[in-house]
Amino acid sequence: YPLAGSEQGGGNLVMHGSYLGFVDSADVMCRVGTISGVYASHVSTDEISCLMPAHAPGNVPVEITLNRFDHTFNEAAYHYEPMITTLGPIPTRVLAEGGGEITLSLWPSEDTDMSLVCIVDTFPVPASKLSAGTFLCMTPPRAPGFVALDMAIEDSDILSLHPTVLEYQVIPTVTGLNPAIGIDSGVSVIKVGGRHLVGNEAFCHVGYDSQVQAE
């Protein structure tokens, strides 16, 4: 585990087996596809960790050796995922209190059943698939400011070639309306006064259901 990682490598794959903890660690190595001599280390008496090298996307067999020469033939499969460009987020600004919804898209767009996460700064949050290549994440609470945003395989490697940026904003406060009374047919212009009312993605909620663009 994990069963997948990015094509740029650098992640750790833990292999399970029997009688793995009774040899000199210097003689323990992994073979990834045709790449031999991959660095390995003991995790426990029945687990060995392989430092995965870079590899072309696709499935590759992974084997281990305890003496640098004789390898296992179990053909455990590891899947290398291609690096992707992260598009978004939508919206680009969220409140510092957290709980906001953002969507991210992957390019090239690929359908996947893998468990992905959004990495907000360094904090992973689950990503729910909305459609092929598009995912929804809930934002955790953060201090106001800009943070890096990546997509990654759950408990494994980051897939984004470059992080995108998400802005956390101070929670806005409404202090007054002018005018505060209008006719039931609508079409009135209302000026909203308050603090931290910034951004070009603002909307006014009228009642419980109506939403109109704010300028």
JSON list of C-alpha atoms in Angstrom, two decimals:
[
{"chain": "A", "resi": 1, "resn": "TYR", "atom": "CA", "xyz": [0.00, 0.00, 0.00]},
{"chain": "A", "resi": 2, "resn": "PRO", "atom": "CA", "xyz": [-0.67, 2.41, -1.44]},
{"chain": "A", "resi": 3, "resn": "LEU", "atom": "CA", "xyz": [-1.39, 0.67, -4.74]},
{"chain": "A", "resi": 4, "resn": "ALA", "atom": "CA", "xyz": [-0.76, 3.76, -6.86]},
{"chain": "A", "resi": 5, "resn": "GLY", "atom": "CA", "xyz": [1.43, 6.86, -7.08]},
{"chain": "A", "resi": 6, "resn": "SER", "atom": "CA", "xyz": [2.51, 9.57, -9.50]},
{"chain": "A", "resi": 7, "resn": "GLU", "atom": "CA", "xyz": [4.80, 8.97, -12.46]},
{"chain": "A", "resi": 8, "resn": "GLN", "atom": "CA", "xyz": [7.47, 11.23, -10.94]},
{"chain": "A", "resi": 9, "resn": "GLY", "atom": "CA", "xyz": [8.01, 8.73, -8.12]},
{"chain": "A", "resi": 10, "resn": "GLY", "atom": "CA", "xyz": [9.30, 9.57, -4.67]},
{"chain": "A", "resi": 11, "resn": "GLY", "atom": "CA", "xyz": [6.53, 7.83, -2.72]},
{"chain": "A", "resi": 12, "resn": "ASN", "atom": "CA", "xyz": [6.90, 4.78, -0.48]},
{"chain": "A", "resi": 13, "resn": "LEU", "atom": "CA", "xyz": [5.27, 1.43, -1.23]},
{"chain": "A", "resi": 14, "resn": "VAL", "atom": "CA", "xyz": [4.97, -0.97, 1.70]},
{"chain": "A", "resi": 15, "resn": "MET", "atom": "CA", "xyz": [5.15, -4.66, 0.73]},
{"chain": "A", "resi": 16, "resn": "HIS", "atom": "CA", "xyz": [3.77, -7.38, 3.01]},
{"chain": "A", "resi": 17, "resn": "GLY", "atom": "CA", "xyz": [5.23, -10.87, 3.28]},
{"chain": "A", "resi": 18, "resn": "SER", "atom": "CA", "xyz": [6.71, -13.57, 5.49]},
{"chain": "A", "resi": 19, "resn": "TYR", "atom": "CA", "xyz": [10.27, -13.96, 6.84]},
{"chain": "A", "resi": 20, "resn": "LEU", "atom": "CA", "xyz": [11.26, -10.45, 5.78]},
{"chain": "A", "resi": 21, "resn": "GLY", "atom": "CA", "xyz": [12.87, -9.28, 9.01]},
{"chain": "A", "resi": 22, "resn": "PHE", "atom": "CA", "xyz": [15.73, -11.69, 9.51]},
{"chain": "A", "resi": 23, "resn": "VAL", "atom": "CA", "xyz": [18.28, -10.49, 6.93]},
{"chain": "A", "resi": 24, "resn": "ASP", "atom": "CA", "xyz": [20.76, -7.65, 6.65]},
{"chain": "A", "resi": 25, "resn": "SER", "atom": "CA", "xyz": [18.84, -4.54, 5.55]},
{"chain": "A", "resi": 26, "resn": "ALA", "atom": "CA", "xyz": [21.64, -3.67, 3.12]},
{"chain": "A", "resi": 27, "resn": "ASP", "atom": "CA", "xyz": [20.75, -6.75, 1.07]},
{"chain": "A", "resi": 28, "resn": "VAL", "atom": "CA", "xyz": [17.04, -5.93, 0.83]},
{"chain": "A", "resi": 29, "resn": "MET", "atom": "CA", "xyz": [16.03, -4.22, -2.42]},
{"chain": "A", "resi": 30, "resn": "CYS", "atom": "CA", "xyz": [13.00, -3.83, -4.67]},
{"chain": "A", "resi": 31, "resn": "ARG", "atom": "CA", "xyz": [12.58, -4.28, -8.40]},
{"chain": "A", "resi": 32, "resn": "VAL", "atom": "CA", "xyz": [10.01, -2.03, -10.09]},
{"chain": "A", "resi": 33, "resn": "GLY", "atom": "CA", "xyz": [9.25, -3.26, -13.59]},
{"chain": "A", "resi": 34, "resn": "THR", "atom": "CA", "xyz": [12.72, -3.61, -15.12]},
{"chain": "A", "resi": 35, "resn": "ILE", "atom": "CA", "xyz": [14.35, -1.21, -12.62]},
{"chain": "A", "resi": 36, "resn": "SER", "atom": "CA", "xyz": [16.46, -3.23, -10.18]},
{"chain": "A", "resi": 37, "resn": "GLY", "atom": "CA", "xyz": [18.32, -2.09, -7.08]},
{"chain": "A", "resi": 38, "resn": "VAL", "atom": "CA", "xyz": [15.51, 0.16, -5.84]},
{"chain": "A", "resi": 39, "resn": "TYR", "atom": "CA", "xyz": [16.17, 1.29, -2.27]},
{"chain": "A", "resi": 40, "resn": "ALA", "atom": "CA", "xyz": [14.21, -0.62, 0.38]},
{"chain": "A", "resi": 41, "resn": "SER", "atom": "CA", "xyz": [14.05, -0.60, 4.18]},
{"chain": "A", "resi": 42, "resn": "HIS", "atom": "CA", "xyz": [12.40, -2.71, 6.86]},
{"chain": "A", "resi": 43, "resn": "VAL", "atom": "CA", "xyz": [9.18, -1.42, 8.38]},
{"chain": "A", "resi": 44, "resn": "SER", "atom": "CA", "xyz": [8.57, -4.50, 10.53]},
{"chain": "A", "resi": 45, "resn": "THR", "atom": "CA", "xyz": [9.36, -8.22, 10.45]},
{"chain": "A", "resi": 46, "resn": "ASP", "atom": "CA", "xyz": [6.76, -8.75, 7.72]},
{"chain": "A", "resi": 47, "resn": "GLU", "atom": "CA", "xyz": [6.84, -5.39, 5.91]},
{"chain": "A", "resi": 48, "resn": "ILE", "atom": "CA", "xyz": [9.35, -3.78, 3.57]},
{"chain": "A", "resi": 49, "resn": "SER", "atom": "CA", "xyz": [9.11, -0.24, 2.20]},
{"chain": "A", "resi": 50, "resn": "CYS", "atom": "CA", "xyz": [10.25, 0.53, -1.36]},
{"chain": "A", "resi": 51, "resn": "LEU", "atom": "CA", "xyz": [11.19, 4.08, -2.40]},
{"chain": "A", "resi": 52, "resn": "MET", "atom": "CA", "xyz": [9.40, 4.21, -5.74]},
{"chain": "A", "resi": 53, "resn": "PRO", "atom": "CA", "xyz": [11.40, 5.55, -8.72]},
{"chain": "A", "resi": 54, "resn": "ALA", "atom": "CA", "xyz": [10.02, 7.63, -11.58]},
{"chain": "A", "resi": 55, "resn": "HIS", "atom": "CA", "xyz": [8.30, 5.51, -14.22]},
{"chain": "A", "resi": 56, "resn": "ALA", "atom": "CA", "xyz": [6.01, 5.88, -17.23]},
{"chain": "A", "resi": 57, "resn": "PRO", "atom": "CA", "xyz": [2.27, 5.78, -16.39]},
{"chain": "A", "resi": 58, "resn": "GLY", "atom": "CA", "xyz": [0.68, 2.34, -16.22]},
{"chain": "A", "resi": 59, "resn": "ASN", "atom": "CA", "xyz": [0.77, -0.88, -14.20]},
{"chain": "A", "resi": 60, "resn": "VAL", "atom": "CA", "xyz": [4.15, -2.37, -13.27]},
{"chain": "A", "resi": 61, "resn": "PRO", "atom": "CA", "xyz": [5.09, -5.46, -11.23]},
{"chain": "A", "resi": 62, "resn": "VAL", "atom": "CA", "xyz": [7.01, -4.92, -7.99]},
{"chain": "A", "resi": 63, "resn": "GLU", "atom": "CA", "xyz": [9.22, -7.62, -6.45]},
{"chain": "A", "resi": 64, "resn": "ILE", "atom": "CA", "xyz": [11.67, -7.76, -3.57]},
{"chain": "A", "resi": 65, "resn": "THR", "atom": "CA", "xyz": [15.00, -9.47, -2.98]},
{"chain": "A", "resi": 66, "resn": "LEU", "atom": "CA", "xyz": [16.62, -10.33, 0.33]},
{"chain": "A", "resi": 67, "resn": "ASN", "atom": "CA", "xyz": [20.06, -11.05, -1.15]},
{"chain": "A", "resi": 68, "resn": "ARG", "atom": "CA", "xyz": [20.31, -8.57, -4.08]},
{"chain": "A", "resi": 69, "resn": "PHE", "atom": "CA", "xyz": [19.96, -11.38, -6.65]},
{"chain": "A", "resi": 70, "resn": "ASP", "atom": "CA", "xyz": [16.94, -13.65, -6.13]},
{"chain": "A", "resi": 71, "resn": "HIS", "atom": "CA", "xyz": [13.63, -11.84, -6.47]},
{"chain": "A", "resi": 72, "resn": "THR", "atom": "CA", "xyz": [10.11, -12.88, -5.58]},
{"chain": "A", "resi": 73, "resn": "PHE", "atom": "CA", "xyz": [7.71, -13.76, -8.40]},
{"chain": "A", "resi": 74, "resn": "ASN", "atom": "CA", "xyz": [4.40, -12.68, -6.89]},
{"chain": "A", "resi": 75, "resn": "GLU", "atom": "CA", "xyz": [4.04, -9.83, -9.42]},
{"chain": "A", "resi": 76, "resn": "ALA", "atom": "CA", "xyz": [2.38, -7.41, -7.05]},
{"chain": "A", "resi": 77, "resn": "ALA", "atom": "CA", "xyz": [0.95, -4.64, -9.25]},
{"chain": "A", "resi": 78, "resn": "TYR", "atom": "CA", "xyz": [1.59, -0.93, -8.70]},
{"chain": "A", "resi": 79, "resn": "HIS", "atom": "CA", "xyz": [-0.10, 1.71, -10.84]},
{"chain": "A", "resi": 80, "resn": "TYR", "atom": "CA", "xyz": [1.74, 4.86, -11.91]},
{"chain": "A", "resi": 81, "resn": "GLU", "atom": "CA", "xyz": [-0.63, 7.76, -12.46]},
{"chain": "A", "resi": 82, "resn": "PRO", "atom": "CA", "xyz": [0.25, 10.52, -14.97]},
{"chain": "A", "resi": 83, "resn": "MET", "atom": "CA", "xyz": [0.88, 14.01, -13.62]},
{"chain": "A", "resi": 84, "resn": "ILE", "atom": "CA", "xyz": [-2.00, 16.39, -14.32]},
{"chain": "A", "resi": 85, "resn": "THR", "atom": "CA", "xyz": [-2.77, 20.10, -14.44]},
{"chain": "A", "resi": 86, "resn": "THR", "atom": "CA", "xyz": [-5.24, 21.27, -11.80]},
{"chain": "A", "resi": 87, "resn": "LEU", "atom": "CA", "xyz": [-7.81, 23.78, -13.08]},
{"chain": "A", "resi": 88, "resn": "GLY", "atom": "CA", "xyz": [-9.77, 25.99, -10.73]},
{"chain": "A", "resi": 89, "resn": "PRO", "atom": "CA", "xyz": [-10.78, 26.32, -8.02]},
{"chain": "A", "resi": 90, "resn": "ILE", "atom": "CA", "xyz": [-14.35, 27.54, -8.41]},
{"chain": "A", "resi": 91, "resn": "PRO", "atom": "CA", "xyz": [-14.93, 29.77, -6.55]},
{"chain": "A", "resi": 92, "resn": "THR", "atom": "CA", "xyz": [-11.46, 31.23, -6.05]},
{"chain": "A", "resi": 93, "resn": "ARG", "atom": "CA", "xyz": [-12.33, 32.74, -2.63]},
{"chain": "A", "resi": 94, "resn": "VAL", "atom": "CA", "xyz": [-13.74, 31.09, 0.49]},
{"chain": "A", "resi": 95, "resn": "LEU", "atom": "CA", "xyz": [-14.40, 32.19, 4.07]},
{"chain": "A", "resi": 96, "resn": "ALA", "atom": "CA", "xyz": [-11.76, 31.68, 6.73]},
{"chain": "A", "resi": 97, "resn": "GLU", "atom": "CA", "xyz": [-14.26, 29.83, 8.96]},
{"chain": "A", "resi": 98, "resn": "GLY", "atom": "CA", "xyz": [-14.14, 26.86, 6.53]},
{"chain": "A", "resi": 99, "resn": "GLY", "atom": "CA", "xyz": [-17.00, 24.70, 5.30]},
{"chain": "A", "resi": 100, "resn": "GLY", "atom": "CA", "xyz": [-17.00, 26.17, 1.80]},
{"chain": "A", "resi": 101, "resn": "GLU", "atom": "CA", "xyz": [-17.39, 24.06, -1.33]},
{"chain": "A", "resi": 102, "resn": "ILE", "atom": "CA", "xyz": [-14.87, 24.31, -4.17]},
{"chain": "A", "resi": 103, "resn": "THR", "atom": "CA", "xyz": [-14.60, 22.37, -7.42]},
{"chain": "A", "resi": 104, "resn": "LEU", "atom": "CA", "xyz": [-11.38, 21.39, -9.15]},
{"chain": "A", "resi": 105, "resn": "SER", "atom": "CA", "xyz": [-10.92, 19.92, -12.60]},
{"chain": "A", "resi": 106, "resn": "LEU", "atom": "CA", "xyz": [-8.08, 17.74, -13.87]},
{"chain": "A", "resi": 107, "resn": "TRP", "atom": "CA", "xyz": [-6.50, 18.17, -17.29]},
{"chain": "A", "resi": 108, "resn": "PRO", "atom": "CA", "xyz": [-6.23, 16.03, -19.25]},
{"chain": "A", "resi": 109, "resn": "SER", "atom": "CA", "xyz": [-9.63, 14.96, -17.97]},
{"chain": "A", "resi": 110, "resn": "GLU", "atom": "CA", "xyz": [-9.68, 11.29, -17.02]},
{"chain": "A", "resi": 111, "resn": "ASP", "atom": "CA", "xyz": [-12.30, 9.16, -15.32]},
{"chain": "A", "resi": 112, "resn": "THR", "atom": "CA", "xyz": [-10.87, 7.45, -12.26]},
{"chain": "A", "resi": 113, "resn": "ASP", "atom": "CA", "xyz": [-12.18, 5.39, -9.36]},
{"chain": "A", "resi": 114, "resn": "MET", "atom": "CA", "xyz": [-9.15, 6.21, -7.24]},
{"chain": "A", "resi": 115, "resn": "SER", "atom": "CA", "xyz": [-9.62, 7.94, -3.89]},
{"chain": "A", "resi": 116, "resn": "LEU", "atom": "CA", "xyz": [-8.29, 11.48, -4.31]},
{"chain": "A", "resi": 117, "resn": "VAL", "atom": "CA", "xyz": [-7.86, 14.32, -1.85]},
{"chain": "A", "resi": 118, "resn": "CYS", "atom": "CA", "xyz": [-7.46, 18.07, -2.09]},
{"chain": "A", "resi": 119, "resn": "ILE", "atom": "CA", "xyz": [-4.32, 19.33, -0.36]},
{"chain": "A", "resi": 120, "resn": "VAL", "atom": "CA", "xyz": [-5.15, 22.76, 1.09]},
{"chain": "A", "resi": 121, "resn": "ASP", "atom": "CA", "xyz": [-1.73, 24.14, 1.97]},
{"chain": "A", "resi": 122, "resn": "THR", "atom": "CA", "xyz": [-0.57, 20.90, 3.67]},
{"chain": "A", "resi": 123, "resn": "PHE", "atom": "CA", "xyz": [-3.96, 19.73, 4.97]},
{"chain": "A", "resi": 124, "resn": "PRO", "atom": "CA", "xyz": [-5.67, 16.87, 3.04]},
{"chain": "A", "resi": 125, "resn": "VAL", "atom": "CA", "xyz": [-9.46, 16.87, 2.67]},
{"chain": "A", "resi": 126, "resn": "PRO", "atom": "CA", "xyz": [-11.56, 14.23, 0.84]},
{"chain": "A", "resi": 127, "resn": "ALA", "atom": "CA", "xyz": [-12.45, 14.90, -2.80]},
{"chain": "A", "resi": 128, "resn": "SER", "atom": "CA", "xyz": [-15.84, 13.73, -4.12]},
{"chain": "A", "resi": 129, "resn": "LYS", "atom": "CA", "xyz": [-16.12, 13.00, -7.84]},
{"chain": "A", "resi": 130, "resn": "LEU", "atom": "CA", "xyz": [-18.82, 15.07, -9.55]},
{"chain": "A", "resi": 131, "resn": "SER", "atom": "CA", "xyz": [-18.05, 13.87, -13.06]},
{"chain": "A", "resi": 132, "resn": "ALA", "atom": "CA", "xyz": [-15.09, 12.58, -15.07]},
{"chain": "A", "resi": 133, "resn": "GLY", "atom": "CA", "xyz": [-12.15, 14.78, -14.08]},
{"chain": "A", "resi": 134, "resn": "THR", "atom": "CA", "xyz": [-14.14, 17.12, -11.78]},
{"chain": "A", "resi": 135, "resn": "PHE", "atom": "CA", "xyz": [-14.08, 16.92, -7.98]},
{"chain": "A", "resi": 136, "resn": "LEU", "atom": "CA", "xyz": [-15.71, 18.68, -5.03]},
{"chain": "A", "resi": 137, "resn": "CYS", "atom": "CA", "xyz": [-13.85, 19.49, -1.80]},
{"chain": "A", "resi": 138, "resn": "MET", "atom": "CA", "xyz": [-14.91, 21.12, 1.48]},
{"chain": "A", "resi": 139, "resn": "THR", "atom": "CA", "xyz": [-12.49, 23.76, 2.71]},
{"chain": "A", "resi": 140, "resn": "PRO", "atom": "CA", "xyz": [-11.04, 23.49, 6.23]},
{"chain": "A", "resi": 141, "resn": "PRO", "atom": "CA", "xyz": [-10.75, 26.57, 8.47]},
{"chain": "A", "resi": 142, "resn": "ARG", "atom": "CA", "xyz": [-7.64, 28.66, 7.76]},
{"chain": "A", "resi": 143, "resn": "ALA", "atom": "CA", "xyz": [-6.29, 32.09, 8.54]},
{"chain": "A", "resi": 144, "resn": "PRO", "atom": "CA", "xyz": [-7.08, 34.75, 5.88]},
{"chain": "A", "resi": 145, "resn": "GLY", "atom": "CA", "xyz": [-4.66, 34.80, 2.97]},
{"chain": "A", "resi": 146, "resn": "PHE", "atom": "CA", "xyz": [-3.56, 32.75, -0.04]},
{"chain": "A", "resi": 147, "resn": "VAL", "atom": "CA", "xyz": [-2.82, 29.02, 0.16]},
{"chain": "A", "resi": 148, "resn": "ALA", "atom": "CA", "xyz": [-1.56, 26.45, -2.34]},
{"chain": "A", "resi": 149, "resn": "LEU", "atom": "CA", "xyz": [-4.08, 23.90, -3.57]},
{"chain": "A", "resi": 150, "resn": "ASP", "atom": "CA", "xyz": [-3.14, 20.49, -5.01]},
{"chain": "A", "resi": 151, "resn": "MET", "atom": "CA", "xyz": [-4.77, 17.19, -5.90]},
{"chain": "A", "resi": 152, "resn": "ALA", "atom": "CA", "xyz": [-3.25, 13.97, -4.58]},
{"chain": "A", "resi": 153, "resn": "ILE", "atom": "CA", "xyz": [-3.90, 10.26, -4.30]},
{"chain": "A", "resi": 154, "resn": "GLU", "atom": "CA", "xyz": [-5.20, 9.48, -0.80]},
{"chain": "A", "resi": 155, "resn": "ASP", "atom": "CA", "xyz": [-2.27, 8.55, 1.48]},
{"chain": "A", "resi": 156, "resn": "SER", "atom": "CA", "xyz": [0.10, 8.83, -1.47]},
{"chain": "A", "resi": 157, "resn": "ASP", "atom": "CA", "xyz": [1.67, 11.23, -3.99]},
{"chain": "A", "resi": 158, "resn": "ILE", "atom": "CA", "xyz": [0.61, 14.65, -5.23]},
{"chain": "A", "resi": 159, "resn": "LEU", "atom": "CA", "xyz": [-0.60, 14.49, -8.85]},
{"chain": "A", "resi": 160, "resn": "SER", "atom": "CA", "xyz": [-0.62, 18.20, -9.68]},
{"chain": "A", "resi": 161, "resn": "LEU", "atom": "CA", "xyz": [2.20, 19.46, -11.89]},
{"chain": "A", "resi": 162, "resn": "HIS", "atom": "CA", "xyz": [1.80, 22.87, -10.28]},
{"chain": "A", "resi": 163, "resn": "PRO", "atom": "CA", "xyz": [-0.41, 23.96, -7.37]},
{"chain": "A", "resi": 164, "resn": "THR", "atom": "CA", "xyz": [-3.24, 26.38, -7.96]},
{"chain": "A", "resi": 165, "resn": "VAL", "atom": "CA", "xyz": [-4.16, 29.11, -5.46]},
{"chain": "A", "resi": 166, "resn": "LEU", "atom": "CA", "xyz": [-7.12, 29.52, -3.12]},
{"chain": "A", "resi": 167, "resn": "GLU", "atom": "CA", "xyz": [-7.84, 32.72, -1.20]},
{"chain": "A", "resi": 168, "resn": "TYR", "atom": "CA", "xyz": [-9.23, 32.68, 2.32]},
{"chain": "A", "resi": 169, "resn": "GLN", "atom": "CA", "xyz": [-11.15, 35.83, 3.22]},
{"chain": "A", "resi": 170, "resn": "VAL", "atom": "CA", "xyz": [-12.15, 37.46, 6.48]},
{"chain": "A", "resi": 171, "resn": "ILE", "atom": "CA", "xyz": [-15.81, 36.76, 7.26]},
{"chain": "A", "resi": 172, "resn": "PRO", "atom": "CA", "xyz": [-17.85, 39.70, 5.89]},
{"chain": "A", "resi": 173, "resn": "THR", "atom": "CA", "xyz": [-20.25, 41.61, 8.11]},
{"chain": "A", "resi": 174, "resn": "VAL", "atom": "CA", "xyz": [-23.39, 43.48, 6.98]},
{"chain": "A", "resi": 175, "resn": "THR", "atom": "CA", "xyz": [-24.15, 46.58, 9.05]},
{"chain": "A", "resi": 176, "resn": "GLY", "atom": "CA", "xyz": [-27.02, 48.17, 7.14]},
{"chain": "A", "resi": 177, "resn": "LEU", "atom": "CA", "xyz": [-29.24, 48.47, 4.03]},
{"chain": "A", "resi": 178, "resn": "ASN", "atom": "CA", "xyz": [-30.22, 51.61, 2.14]},
{"chain": "A", "resi": 179, "resn": "PRO", "atom": "CA", "xyz": [-33.14, 51.74, 1.57]},
{"chain": "A", "resi": 180, "resn": "ALA", "atom": "CA", "xyz": [-34.30, 49.19, 4.13]},
{"chain": "A", "resi": 181, "resn": "ILE", "atom": "CA", "xyz": [-37.86, 49.07, 2.69]},
{"chain": "A", "resi": 182, "resn": "GLY", "atom": "CA", "xyz": [-39.04, 48.36, -0.87]},
{"chain": "A", "resi": 183, "resn": "ILE", "atom": "CA", "xyz": [-42.10, 47.41, -2.92]},
{"chain": "A", "resi": 184, "resn": "ASP", "atom": "CA", "xyz": [-43.08, 43.77, -3.44]},
{"chain": "A", "resi": 185, "resn": "SER", "atom": "CA", "xyz": [-42.59, 43.98, -7.23]},
{"chain": "A", "resi": 186, "resn": "GLY", "atom": "CA", "xyz": [-38.84, 44.28, -6.74]},
{"chain": "A", "resi": 187, "resn": "VAL", "atom": "CA", "xyz": [-36.55, 46.11, -9.26]},
{"chain": "A", "resi": 188, "resn": "SER", "atom": "CA", "xyz": [-35.12, 48.26, -6.44]},
{"chain": "A", "resi": 189, "resn": "VAL", "atom": "CA", "xyz": [-31.40, 48.92, -5.99]},
{"chain": "A", "resi": 190, "resn": "ILE", "atom": "CA", "xyz": [-30.21, 48.35, -2.44]},
{"chain": "A", "resi": 191, "resn": "LYS", "atom": "CA", "xyz": [-26.87, 49.54, -1.12]},
{"chain": "A", "resi": 192, "resn": "VAL", "atom": "CA", "xyz": [-25.39, 47.14, 1.42]},
{"chain": "A", "resi": 193, "resn": "GLY", "atom": "CA", "xyz": [-23.03, 48.56, 4.02]},
{"chain": "A", "resi": 194, "resn": "GLY", "atom": "CA", "xyz": [-20.60, 46.53, 6.05]},
{"chain": "A", "resi": 195, "resn": "ARG", "atom": "CA", "xyz": [-17.04, 45.34, 6.55]},
{"chain": "A", "resi": 196, "resn": "HIS", "atom": "CA", "xyz": [-14.88, 43.09, 4.37]},
{"chain": "A", "resi": 197, "resn": "LEU", "atom": "CA", "xyz": [-17.36, 43.21, 1.46]},
{"chain": "A", "resi": 198, "resn": "VAL", "atom": "CA", "xyz": [-14.73, 42.62, -1.24]},
{"chain": "A", "resi": 199, "resn": "GLY", "atom": "CA", "xyz": [-14.36, 40.43, -4.30]},
{"chain": "A", "resi": 200, "resn": "ASN", "atom": "CA", "xyz": [-15.88, 40.11, -7.74]},
{"chain": "A", "resi": 201, "resn": "GLU", "atom": "CA", "xyz": [-17.89, 36.98, -6.94]},
{"chain": "A", "resi": 202, "resn": "ALA", "atom": "CA", "xyz": [-20.35, 38.56, -4.50]},
{"chain": "A", "resi": 203, "resn": "PHE", "atom": "CA", "xyz": [-24.06, 37.76, -4.44]},
{"chain": "A", "resi": 204, "resn": "CYS", "atom": "CA", "xyz": [-26.97, 39.01, -2.36]},
{"chain": "A", "resi": 205, "resn": "HIS", "atom": "CA", "xyz": [-29.33, 36.47, -0.80]},
{"chain": "A", "resi": 206, "resn": "VAL", "atom": "CA", "xyz": [-32.84, 37.85, -0.57]},
{"chain": "A", "resi": 207, "resn": "GLY", "atom": "CA", "xyz": [-34.98, 35.86, 1.82]},
{"chain": "A", "resi": 208, "resn": "TYR", "atom": "CA", "xyz": [-34.12, 32.16, 1.90]},
{"chain": "A", "resi": 209, "resn": "ASP", "atom": "CA", "xyz": [-34.10, 31.27, -1.79]},
{"chain": "A", "resi": 210, "resn": "SER", "atom": "CA", "xyz": [-33.44, 34.23, -4.10]},
{"chain": "A", "resi": 211, "resn": "GLN", "atom": "CA", "xyz": [-29.85, 35.08, -5.11]},
{"chain": "A", "resi": 212, "resn": "VAL", "atom": "CA", "xyz": [-28.88, 38.07, -7.21]},
{"chain": "A", "resi": 213, "resn": "GLN", "atom": "CA", "xyz": [-25.56, 39.35, -8.53]},
{"chain": "A", "resi": 214, "resn": "ALA", "atom": "CA", "xyz": [-23.97, 42.13, -6.47]},
{"chain": "A", "resi": 215, "resn": "GLU", "atom": "CA", "xyz": [-21.80, 44.90, -7.86]}
]
